[in-house]
Amino acid sequence: MTYINRKGETLSNESTDAAVPTSDSPENLRSDPATATEAGPTTASDADEATTSAPDEVSNSGADADLATPEPVLQQTFADLGVMPDISEALAEVGIVHPFPIQSMAIPIALVGTDMIGQARTGTGKTLAFGVTLLQRIVAPGDPDYAQMAKPGAPQALVVAPTRELASQVSKDIAIAASRRGARVLTVYGGVGYDTQLDALKEGVDVVVGTPGRLLDIADRGALDLSHIKVLVLDEADEMLDLGFLPDVERILAKTPELRQTMLFSATMPSAIVTMARRHLRHPVNIRAESAQETTTVPATAQFVYQAHDLDKPEVVARILQAENRNRAMIFCRTKRSAQRVSDDLAERGFAAASIHGDLSQILREKALKKFRSGSVDVLVATDVAARGIDVEGVTHVINYECPEDDKTYVHRIGRTGRAGASGIAITFVDWADQTRWKVINNTLGLPFPEPQETYSTSAHLYHDLGIEPGTTGRIAPPKEQPSEAPRERKASAPRPKRERSRRRTHNGVPVDAPAEASAGSEPAAEAAAGEQPSGEGAPVRKRRRRRRTSGSADLAANSSSGQTASGE
């Protein structure tokens, strides 16, 4: 639906409650106040006349008025929003032509330089809402004014993201939009070496996308100059709050110029983020891409909640992955060990599964994401950290293997499917111990699942709800046969040569050369042999072991002897 501002200008093709452009907009600045006053009513009346005359034109265009069809309403394009041709053509090359509601409302206001707080559901295009804006507001190397800049090559735009995956995804989207403009985009995050990032900063970059920790690290080294930032974006600000990154964000903001444009974008806006926005943003405009009556989750996502036993969950998941029209699937776990265990179990059952969690290095995480995007792996098991950064097309199923911690985690988990207007399916498993937690999430989001249905891998409603063929088993490949270990036959070893011992056996200091039979003689003979000491120079001298008395024992012995003498007297 097209809505018109006070001047009669078309701003969006969606029904929203966004604010209209501010009075500082170049379209609203007119030299003659009288002209500005007259312009609005004239344009509005023209629009009304065009609206009222449309039926007459349709009725007179054909011989039969009943067969006449109205002309289709043209959808809005990025060029209609005032986006540069280089950026709009670069987006059109990858099939992005018509903007989403958050983009239609945010881009015209942000291009003026106004600070903004943008709130929209996950998967509705927030990245391009600020990405297009910052690319148009910077000076690219090919522009005529680039040589006259105070410091050519210094970053002009900064995007702060909470996770590495989100930073990588945002950087790729901005690089696509900047392919024709020639802006240089650099991704900065931890887990990889510094050399590549430092070399790129020395050569010069225009847009930097990174995580708070690595950004501060490089800035403290003096390699990242933030004093020329024109546009600063905080993406997924509520996740930064949950991960404890707000102090680092405050330090980053302190290194940037005060007269900058700051934009906050997230799916949820808690009070702490609003407080920070009041402190660092100058008269921000609040943009909300849906009405207050709409739900937080995407309507195109079908949600199912089941009460499942932990021991039966692998069987249930294996059957869900065999549902009809299933493309890529993501499974979210609460802990790193659980994610790795689920991934290994699915791989053993024959599914092409990979995992992403904190125990893996950045290289392994990037490899797993690359396989998931390419299609060689169609099941990705991840922890909540990866829920904010994975934007992969074709994700049809999202499975919450364990109950989410809160409503925000639930929204961002299931937001991996149903993106960009597509449909998706979200399945949540609730254990018996998580009933109270789920009731809080259900009441907060207004979901119709107060009492999840008890479900097992053999439940008929599971097959009916998700389109699973009856008789589906929990395996698509036979179990691998373990190689049977045959008992080892002990090889006969060759007789060992007799060792020559240089030691001599002695008994009470006397060498014993007699055979074993002689040593087993009678006790008197042994005592007699022990009592006889050989004489001569070669005979060994037996040392007598003398027992030393301590002073305390000597005094005790003296006292006892004196006591016996006294008693005898």
Coordinates of C-alpha atoms in Angstrom, one line a residue:
M1 CA 0.0 0.0 0.0
T2 CA 1.4 3.4 -1.0
Y3 CA 1.3 6.1 1.6
I4 CA 1.8 9.8 1.0
N5 CA 3.4 12.4 3.2
R6 CA 2.2 16.0 3.8
K7 CA 3.6 17.0 0.4
G8 CA 2.0 14.2 -1.4
E9 CA 5.2 12.4 -2.1
T10 CA 5.3 8.6 -2.3
L11 CA 7.6 7.2 0.4
S12 CA 6.8 3.5 0.7
N13 CA 4.8 0.7 -0.9
E14 CA 4.2 -1.0 2.5
S15 CA 1.7 -0.2 5.2
T16 CA 3.8 0.9 8.2
D17 CA 3.9 3.4 11.0
A18 CA 7.3 4.9 10.1
A19 CA 8.0 8.5 10.6
V20 CA 8.1 10.8 7.5
P21 CA 11.3 12.5 6.4
T22 CA 12.4 15.3 8.7
S23 CA 12.2 19.0 7.9
D24 CA 15.9 19.0 7.3
S25 CA 15.4 17.0 4.1
P26 CA 16.6 18.7 1.0
E27 CA 13.2 18.2 -0.6
N28 CA 11.6 20.2 2.2
L29 CA 14.1 23.1 2.0
R30 CA 12.6 25.8 -0.2
S31 CA 13.8 29.4 -0.6
D32 CA 10.3 30.9 -0.7
P33 CA 8.0 30.0 2.2
A34 CA 4.9 30.8 0.2
T35 CA 6.0 28.4 -2.5
A36 CA 6.6 25.7 0.1
T37 CA 3.1 26.3 1.5
E38 CA 1.4 26.0 -1.8
A39 CA 3.4 23.0 -3.0
G40 CA 1.8 20.6 -0.5
P41 CA -1.9 21.1 -1.3
T42 CA -1.3 21.3 -5.0
T43 CA 0.5 18.0 -5.1
A44 CA -2.0 16.3 -2.8
S45 CA -4.9 17.5 -5.0
D46 CA -3.2 16.3 -8.1
A47 CA -2.9 12.9 -6.4
D48 CA -6.6 12.9 -5.5
E49 CA -7.5 13.8 -9.1
A50 CA -5.3 11.0 -10.5
T51 CA -7.0 8.6 -8.1
T52 CA -10.5 9.6 -8.9
S53 CA -10.0 9.7 -12.6
A54 CA -8.5 6.2 -12.8
P55 CA -11.9 4.4 -13.0
D56 CA -13.1 6.5 -15.8
E57 CA -10.0 5.8 -17.8
V58 CA -10.4 2.1 -17.3
S59 CA -14.1 2.1 -18.2
N60 CA -13.5 4.1 -21.4
S61 CA -10.4 2.1 -22.6
G62 CA -12.2 -0.9 -23.8
A63 CA -15.4 -1.8 -25.6
D64 CA -16.7 -3.8 -22.6
A65 CA -16.3 -2.2 -19.2
D66 CA -16.7 -5.5 -17.4
L67 CA -13.7 -7.0 -19.2
A68 CA -11.4 -4.1 -18.4
T69 CA -8.6 -4.9 -15.8
P70 CA -7.0 -2.2 -13.7
E71 CA -3.3 -1.5 -14.3
P72 CA -1.0 -3.2 -11.8
V73 CA 0.6 -1.0 -9.2
L74 CA 4.3 -0.6 -9.8
Q75 CA 6.5 -1.8 -7.0
Q76 CA 9.1 0.6 -5.5
T77 CA 12.7 0.2 -6.4
F78 CA 15.9 1.3 -4.8
A79 CA 16.3 4.1 -7.4
D80 CA 12.9 5.5 -6.2
L81 CA 14.4 5.9 -2.7
G82 CA 17.2 8.1 -4.0
V83 CA 19.9 5.4 -4.1
M84 CA 22.8 6.0 -6.4
P85 CA 22.7 4.2 -9.8
D86 CA 26.0 2.4 -9.1
I87 CA 24.6 0.9 -5.9
S88 CA 21.1 0.1 -7.3
E89 CA 22.6 -1.6 -10.4
A90 CA 25.0 -3.6 -8.3
L91 CA 22.0 -4.9 -6.3
A92 CA 20.0 -5.6 -9.4
E93 CA 22.8 -7.8 -10.7
V94 CA 22.2 -10.2 -7.8
G95 CA 18.4 -10.1 -8.1
I96 CA 17.7 -7.4 -5.4
V97 CA 15.4 -4.9 -7.0
H98 CA 12.5 -4.1 -4.7
P99 CA 13.3 -2.9 -1.1
F100 CA 11.7 -4.4 2.0
P101 CA 9.6 -2.2 4.4
I102 CA 12.5 -1.5 6.8
Q103 CA 14.6 -0.4 3.8
S104 CA 11.9 1.7 2.3
M105 CA 11.5 3.6 5.5
A106 CA 15.1 3.8 6.7
I107 CA 17.0 4.7 3.6
P108 CA 15.4 8.0 2.7
I109 CA 15.7 9.2 6.3
A110 CA 19.3 7.9 6.8
L111 CA 20.6 9.5 3.5
V112 CA 19.9 12.9 5.1
G113 CA 22.3 12.1 7.9
T114 CA 19.8 11.6 10.7
D115 CA 20.6 9.3 13.7
M116 CA 18.3 6.3 13.7
I117 CA 17.0 3.4 15.8
G118 CA 15.7 0.7 13.4
Q119 CA 13.7 -2.2 14.7
A120 CA 12.4 -5.0 12.5
R121 CA 12.0 -8.7 12.7
T122 CA 14.9 -11.0 11.9
G123 CA 15.3 -11.7 8.2
T124 CA 13.6 -8.5 6.9
G125 CA 16.6 -6.8 5.4
K126 CA 18.2 -4.7 8.1
T127 CA 21.7 -5.1 6.7
L128 CA 21.0 -3.4 3.4
A129 CA 19.0 -0.7 5.2
F130 CA 22.2 0.7 6.7
G131 CA 24.6 -0.8 4.1
V132 CA 23.2 1.2 1.2
T133 CA 23.1 4.3 3.3
L134 CA 26.8 4.2 4.4
L135 CA 28.0 3.4 0.9
Q136 CA 26.3 6.5 -0.4
R137 CA 27.5 8.8 2.3
I138 CA 31.2 8.0 2.0
V139 CA 33.6 9.2 -0.6
A140 CA 34.9 6.3 -2.7
P141 CA 38.4 6.3 -4.3
G142 CA 36.8 7.0 -7.7
D143 CA 35.0 10.2 -6.6
P144 CA 36.5 13.6 -7.6
D145 CA 36.6 14.8 -3.9
Y146 CA 38.6 11.8 -2.7
A147 CA 42.0 13.5 -3.1
Q148 CA 40.8 16.5 -1.1
M149 CA 40.0 14.4 2.0
A150 CA 41.8 15.1 5.2
K151 CA 43.3 11.6 5.3
P152 CA 42.6 9.5 2.2
G153 CA 42.5 5.8 3.0
A154 CA 41.2 6.2 6.5
P155 CA 38.0 4.3 7.3
Q156 CA 34.9 6.5 6.8
A157 CA 32.2 4.0 8.0
L158 CA 32.3 1.5 10.8
V159 CA 29.9 -1.4 11.5
V160 CA 30.1 -3.2 14.9
A161 CA 28.7 -6.7 15.1
P162 CA 28.5 -9.0 18.1
T163 CA 29.7 -12.3 16.5
R164 CA 32.3 -13.3 13.8
E165 CA 29.7 -14.9 11.6
L166 CA 27.5 -11.9 11.6
A167 CA 30.4 -9.6 10.8
S168 CA 31.4 -11.8 7.9
Q169 CA 27.9 -11.9 6.6
V170 CA 27.4 -8.1 6.8
S171 CA 30.7 -7.5 5.1
K172 CA 29.7 -9.8 2.2
D173 CA 26.4 -8.0 1.7
I174 CA 28.1 -4.5 1.8
A175 CA 30.8 -5.7 -0.6
I176 CA 28.1 -6.8 -3.1
A177 CA 26.4 -3.4 -3.0
A178 CA 29.8 -1.7 -3.4
S179 CA 31.0 -3.8 -6.3
R180 CA 30.3 -0.9 -8.8
R181 CA 31.1 2.0 -6.5
G182 CA 34.6 0.7 -5.8
A183 CA 34.5 1.1 -2.0
R184 CA 36.9 -1.1 -0.1
V185 CA 35.4 -3.2 2.7
L186 CA 37.4 -4.9 5.4
T187 CA 36.3 -7.5 7.9
V188 CA 38.0 -7.5 11.3
Y189 CA 37.4 -10.2 13.8
G190 CA 39.3 -12.5 16.1
G191 CA 40.4 -16.1 15.7
V192 CA 42.6 -15.3 12.7
G193 CA 46.0 -13.7 12.2
Y194 CA 46.6 -9.9 12.3
D195 CA 48.9 -9.7 9.3
T196 CA 46.2 -9.7 6.6
Q197 CA 44.0 -7.2 8.5
L198 CA 47.0 -4.8 9.3
D199 CA 48.2 -4.9 5.6
A200 CA 44.7 -4.0 4.4
L201 CA 44.5 -1.1 6.8
K202 CA 47.9 0.2 5.6
E203 CA 46.8 0.1 2.0
G204 CA 43.6 2.0 2.9
V205 CA 40.0 1.0 3.4
D206 CA 36.6 2.8 3.3
V207 CA 34.3 0.6 5.4
V208 CA 35.3 -1.6 8.3
V209 CA 33.1 -4.3 9.7
G210 CA 34.2 -6.1 12.8
T211 CA 33.7 -7.4 16.3
P212 CA 34.3 -5.2 19.4
G213 CA 37.3 -7.1 20.8
R214 CA 39.5 -7.1 17.6
L215 CA 38.4 -3.5 16.7
L216 CA 39.7 -2.3 20.1
D217 CA 42.8 -4.3 19.9
I218 CA 43.8 -2.9 16.5
A219 CA 42.7 0.6 17.5
D220 CA 44.9 0.5 20.6
R221 CA 47.8 -0.5 18.5
G222 CA 47.4 2.6 16.4
A223 CA 46.7 0.7 13.2
L224 CA 43.0 1.6 13.0
D225 CA 42.2 5.3 12.9
L226 CA 38.6 6.0 13.9
S227 CA 38.9 9.8 13.9
H228 CA 37.4 10.1 10.4
I229 CA 34.3 8.0 10.8
K230 CA 31.2 9.5 9.2
V231 CA 28.7 6.7 9.8
L232 CA 28.7 4.3 12.7
V233 CA 26.3 1.3 12.8
L234 CA 25.6 -1.0 15.8
D235 CA 24.1 -4.1 14.4
E236 CA 22.2 -6.5 16.7
A237 CA 22.7 -4.1 19.6
D238 CA 20.7 -6.3 22.0
E239 CA 23.0 -9.2 21.4
M240 CA 26.0 -7.0 22.4
L241 CA 24.2 -6.3 25.6
D242 CA 23.6 -10.0 26.3
L243 CA 27.3 -10.9 25.6
G244 CA 28.6 -8.1 27.7
F245 CA 30.1 -6.0 24.9
L246 CA 28.5 -2.7 25.9
P247 CA 31.7 -1.4 27.7
D248 CA 33.7 -2.2 24.6
V249 CA 31.2 -0.4 22.5
E250 CA 31.4 2.6 24.7
R251 CA 35.2 2.7 24.2
I252 CA 34.8 2.4 20.4
L253 CA 32.3 5.3 20.4
A254 CA 34.7 7.4 22.4
K255 CA 37.3 7.0 19.6
T256 CA 35.0 8.3 16.9
P257 CA 34.1 12.0 16.1
E258 CA 31.2 13.5 18.0
L259 CA 29.6 14.8 14.8
R260 CA 28.9 11.5 13.2
Q261 CA 25.8 9.6 12.1
T262 CA 24.9 6.7 14.4
M263 CA 22.4 4.0 13.7
L264 CA 21.2 1.2 15.8
F265 CA 19.5 -1.9 14.2
S266 CA 18.2 -4.9 16.0
A267 CA 15.2 -7.2 16.2
T268 CA 14.6 -6.3 19.9
M269 CA 15.3 -3.1 21.9
P270 CA 15.7 -3.6 25.6
S271 CA 15.8 -0.7 28.0
A272 CA 19.6 -0.7 28.3
I273 CA 20.0 -0.2 24.5
V274 CA 17.5 2.7 24.6
T275 CA 19.5 4.3 27.4
M276 CA 22.7 4.1 25.4
A277 CA 20.9 5.5 22.4
R278 CA 19.8 8.5 24.4
R279 CA 23.3 9.1 25.5
H280 CA 25.1 8.7 22.1
L281 CA 22.5 9.5 19.5
R282 CA 21.4 13.0 18.6
H283 CA 17.6 13.3 18.2
P284 CA 17.2 9.8 16.7
V285 CA 14.3 8.7 14.6
N286 CA 12.6 5.5 15.6
I287 CA 11.8 3.2 12.7
R288 CA 9.6 0.1 13.3
A289 CA 8.8 -2.0 10.2
E290 CA 5.6 -3.5 11.6
S291 CA 2.6 -2.3 13.6
A292 CA 2.2 -2.8 17.3
Q293 CA -0.4 -5.5 16.8
E294 CA 2.0 -7.8 14.8
T295 CA 3.9 -10.5 16.4
T296 CA 7.7 -10.5 16.9
T297 CA 8.2 -13.7 14.9
V298 CA 7.8 -13.9 11.1
P299 CA 4.3 -14.9 10.2
A300 CA 5.5 -17.1 7.3
T301 CA 7.2 -19.4 9.7
A302 CA 5.0 -22.3 10.9
Q303 CA 5.9 -23.1 14.5
F304 CA 5.5 -26.5 16.3
V305 CA 6.3 -27.2 20.0
Y306 CA 6.6 -30.7 21.3
Q307 CA 7.3 -32.2 24.7
A308 CA 10.0 -34.7 23.9
H309 CA 12.2 -37.0 26.0
D310 CA 15.9 -36.4 25.8
L311 CA 16.7 -40.0 24.9
D312 CA 14.2 -40.0 22.1
K313 CA 15.2 -36.7 20.6
P314 CA 17.8 -38.1 18.2
E315 CA 15.1 -40.4 16.7
V316 CA 12.7 -37.6 16.3
V317 CA 15.2 -35.3 14.7
A318 CA 16.2 -38.1 12.2
R319 CA 12.6 -38.4 11.1
I320 CA 12.1 -34.6 10.8
L321 CA 15.1 -34.4 8.5
Q322 CA 13.3 -36.8 6.2
A323 CA 10.2 -34.7 5.9
E324 CA 8.9 -33.6 2.5
N325 CA 10.1 -30.3 1.0
R326 CA 13.0 -30.3 3.4
N327 CA 16.0 -28.3 2.1
R328 CA 18.6 -27.0 4.5
A329 CA 18.1 -27.4 8.2
M330 CA 19.6 -25.9 11.3
I331 CA 19.6 -27.4 14.8
F332 CA 20.3 -25.2 17.8
C333 CA 21.7 -26.6 21.0
R334 CA 22.4 -25.0 24.4
T335 CA 25.9 -26.2 25.0
K336 CA 29.0 -26.9 22.9
R337 CA 29.2 -30.6 23.9
S338 CA 25.5 -31.1 23.0
A339 CA 26.0 -29.6 19.6
Q340 CA 29.0 -31.8 18.8
R341 CA 27.2 -34.9 20.1
V342 CA 24.1 -34.3 18.0
S343 CA 26.3 -33.6 14.9
D344 CA 28.2 -36.8 15.3
D345 CA 25.0 -38.8 15.9
L346 CA 23.4 -37.5 12.7
A347 CA 26.6 -38.1 10.7
E348 CA 26.6 -41.7 12.0
R349 CA 22.9 -42.1 10.9
G350 CA 23.9 -41.1 7.3
F351 CA 23.0 -37.3 7.3
A352 CA 25.4 -34.7 5.9
A353 CA 25.8 -32.8 9.1
A354 CA 28.4 -30.3 10.4
S355 CA 28.7 -28.3 13.7
I356 CA 29.6 -24.8 14.7
H357 CA 30.4 -23.9 18.3
G358 CA 33.0 -22.2 20.5
D359 CA 35.4 -25.1 20.8
L360 CA 36.1 -25.1 17.1
S361 CA 38.7 -22.7 15.6
Q362 CA 37.7 -19.9 13.3
I363 CA 39.1 -21.8 10.3
L364 CA 36.9 -24.9 11.0
R365 CA 33.9 -22.7 11.6
E366 CA 34.3 -21.0 8.3
K367 CA 34.8 -24.3 6.5
A368 CA 31.6 -25.7 8.0
L369 CA 29.7 -22.5 6.9
K370 CA 31.1 -22.7 3.4
K371 CA 30.0 -26.4 3.1
F372 CA 26.6 -25.4 4.4
R373 CA 26.2 -22.6 1.9
S374 CA 27.5 -24.7 -1.0
G375 CA 25.1 -27.5 -0.3
S376 CA 27.7 -30.3 0.4
V377 CA 26.3 -30.2 4.0
D378 CA 22.6 -29.7 4.5
V379 CA 22.3 -30.0 8.3
L380 CA 24.1 -27.5 10.5
V381 CA 24.2 -27.9 14.3
A382 CA 25.1 -24.7 16.1
T383 CA 25.0 -23.0 19.5
D384 CA 23.2 -19.7 20.2
V385 CA 26.2 -17.6 19.2
A386 CA 25.8 -18.6 15.6
A387 CA 22.1 -17.7 15.6
R388 CA 22.9 -14.0 14.9
G389 CA 25.2 -14.4 12.0
I390 CA 24.1 -17.1 9.7
D391 CA 22.1 -15.9 6.7
V392 CA 21.8 -18.8 4.2
E393 CA 19.2 -19.1 1.6
G394 CA 17.1 -22.2 1.5
V395 CA 16.8 -22.9 5.2
T396 CA 13.4 -24.6 5.5
H397 CA 13.6 -26.2 8.9
V398 CA 14.9 -24.9 12.3
I399 CA 15.0 -27.2 15.2
N400 CA 15.4 -26.1 18.8
Y401 CA 17.0 -29.2 20.2
E402 CA 16.6 -27.8 23.7
C403 CA 14.3 -25.1 25.1
P404 CA 15.7 -21.6 24.5
E405 CA 16.8 -19.5 27.5
D406 CA 14.4 -16.6 26.8
D407 CA 12.1 -15.1 24.2
K408 CA 14.8 -13.2 22.5
T409 CA 16.8 -16.3 21.9
Y410 CA 13.8 -18.1 20.6
V411 CA 13.1 -15.2 18.1
H412 CA 16.6 -15.2 16.8
R413 CA 16.8 -18.9 16.5
I414 CA 13.7 -19.4 14.4
G415 CA 14.6 -16.3 12.5
R416 CA 17.1 -18.3 10.5
T417 CA 14.2 -19.6 8.4
G418 CA 11.4 -17.7 6.7
R419 CA 13.8 -15.0 5.6
A420 CA 13.2 -12.5 2.8
G421 CA 9.6 -13.4 2.5
A422 CA 10.1 -17.2 2.2
S423 CA 8.3 -19.7 4.3
G424 CA 9.8 -22.0 6.9
I425 CA 9.1 -24.4 9.7
A426 CA 10.4 -24.0 13.3
I427 CA 10.2 -27.0 15.7
T428 CA 11.0 -26.7 19.5
F429 CA 11.6 -29.5 21.9
V430 CA 10.6 -28.8 25.5
D431 CA 11.7 -31.2 28.2
W432 CA 9.7 -31.8 31.4
A433 CA 12.2 -29.7 33.4
D434 CA 11.7 -26.7 31.0
Q435 CA 8.0 -26.4 31.3
T436 CA 8.1 -23.2 33.4
R437 CA 10.7 -21.6 31.1
W438 CA 8.6 -22.3 28.1
K439 CA 5.4 -20.9 29.6
V440 CA 7.2 -17.6 30.2
I441 CA 8.4 -17.6 26.5
N442 CA 4.9 -18.6 25.3
N443 CA 3.2 -15.8 27.3
T444 CA 5.7 -13.2 26.3
L445 CA 5.4 -13.8 22.6
G446 CA 1.7 -14.6 22.7
L447 CA 2.1 -18.1 21.2
P448 CA -0.7 -20.6 21.3
F449 CA 1.3 -23.4 22.9
P450 CA 0.8 -23.2 26.7
E451 CA 0.9 -27.0 27.1
P452 CA 3.2 -28.7 24.5
Q453 CA 1.9 -32.1 23.3
E454 CA 3.9 -35.1 24.5
T455 CA 5.6 -36.5 21.4
Y456 CA 7.8 -39.5 20.6
S457 CA 9.4 -40.8 17.4
T458 CA 6.4 -43.1 16.9
S459 CA 3.6 -40.5 17.5
A460 CA 1.2 -40.2 14.6
H461 CA 0.7 -36.4 14.9
L462 CA 4.4 -35.9 14.4
Y463 CA 4.2 -37.5 11.0
H464 CA 1.0 -35.7 10.1
D465 CA 2.2 -32.2 11.2
L466 CA 5.5 -32.2 9.4
G467 CA 4.7 -34.3 6.4
I468 CA 6.8 -37.4 7.2
E469 CA 6.1 -40.6 5.4
P470 CA 4.7 -43.3 7.6
G471 CA 7.2 -46.0 8.3
T472 CA 10.2 -43.7 8.2
T473 CA 13.1 -44.9 10.3
G474 CA 15.8 -43.0 12.1
R475 CA 18.5 -43.9 9.6
I476 CA 19.2 -43.3 6.0
A477 CA 22.3 -45.4 5.9
P478 CA 23.1 -48.7 7.6
P479 CA 25.2 -48.6 10.7
K480 CA 28.9 -49.0 10.1
E481 CA 30.1 -52.5 10.9
Q482 CA 32.8 -52.4 13.5
P483 CA 35.8 -54.6 12.5
S484 CA 35.8 -57.7 14.6
E485 CA 39.0 -58.2 16.5
A486 CA 40.3 -61.8 16.1
P487 CA 42.2 -63.2 19.1
R488 CA 45.8 -62.7 18.7
E489 CA 48.0 -65.8 18.4
R490 CA 51.1 -65.5 20.6
K491 CA 54.1 -66.3 18.5
A492 CA 56.6 -68.7 20.0
S493 CA 59.6 -66.7 21.0
A494 CA 63.1 -68.0 20.5
P495 CA 64.9 -69.1 23.7
R496 CA 66.7 -66.3 25.4
P497 CA 70.4 -66.7 25.9
K498 CA 71.5 -67.1 29.5
R499 CA 72.6 -63.9 31.0
E500 CA 75.9 -63.7 32.8
R501 CA 75.3 -62.1 36.1
S502 CA 78.1 -60.2 37.9
R503 CA 76.2 -60.1 41.1
R504 CA 76.8 -62.6 43.9
R505 CA 74.2 -64.0 46.2
T506 CA 75.1 -63.5 49.9
H507 CA 73.5 -64.5 53.1
N508 CA 74.3 -62.4 56.2
G509 CA 77.2 -61.0 54.3
V510 CA 78.6 -64.4 53.3
P511 CA 78.7 -65.5 49.6
V512 CA 76.3 -68.3 48.9
D513 CA 77.7 -70.5 46.1
A514 CA 76.0 -73.7 47.2
P515 CA 73.1 -75.1 45.0
A516 CA 69.5 -74.7 46.0
E517 CA 69.3 -78.1 47.6
A518 CA 72.1 -77.3 50.0
S519 CA 70.5 -74.0 51.0
A520 CA 67.4 -75.9 51.9
G521 CA 69.1 -77.9 54.7
S522 CA 68.2 -78.1 58.3
E523 CA 68.2 -75.1 60.6
P524 CA 71.1 -76.3 62.9
A525 CA 73.3 -76.6 59.9
A526 CA 72.4 -73.2 58.7
E527 CA 73.0 -71.7 62.2
A528 CA 76.3 -73.4 62.5
A529 CA 77.4 -72.2 59.1
A530 CA 76.3 -68.7 60.0
G531 CA 78.2 -68.9 63.3
E532 CA 81.5 -69.8 61.7
Q533 CA 83.4 -66.8 60.5
P534 CA 86.1 -67.5 58.0
S535 CA 89.5 -66.1 58.9
G536 CA 92.2 -64.7 56.7
E537 CA 92.9 -61.6 54.7
G538 CA 90.4 -62.4 51.9
A539 CA 87.5 -63.1 54.2
P540 CA 84.9 -60.3 54.3
V541 CA 84.5 -58.5 57.6
R542 CA 80.9 -58.4 58.9
K543 CA 79.9 -55.1 60.2
R544 CA 77.8 -55.1 63.2
R545 CA 74.8 -52.8 63.1
R546 CA 74.8 -50.7 66.2
R547 CA 71.5 -49.2 67.4
R548 CA 71.7 -45.6 68.4
R549 CA 69.6 -44.4 71.2
T550 CA 68.1 -41.0 71.3
S551 CA 68.5 -38.7 74.3
G552 CA 64.8 -39.2 75.3
S553 CA 65.1 -43.0 75.2
A554 CA 68.4 -42.9 77.2
D555 CA 66.8 -40.8 79.9
L556 CA 63.8 -43.1 80.0
A557 CA 66.1 -46.1 80.3
A558 CA 68.1 -44.4 83.1
N559 CA 64.9 -43.5 85.0
S560 CA 63.5 -47.0 84.7
S561 CA 66.8 -48.5 86.0
S562 CA 66.9 -46.1 88.9
G563 CA 63.3 -46.9 89.7
Q564 CA 64.1 -50.6 89.8
T565 CA 67.0 -50.1 92.1
A566 CA 65.0 -48.1 94.5
S567 CA 62.2 -50.7 94.6
G568 CA 64.8 -53.4 95.2
E569 CA 66.2 -51.5 98.1

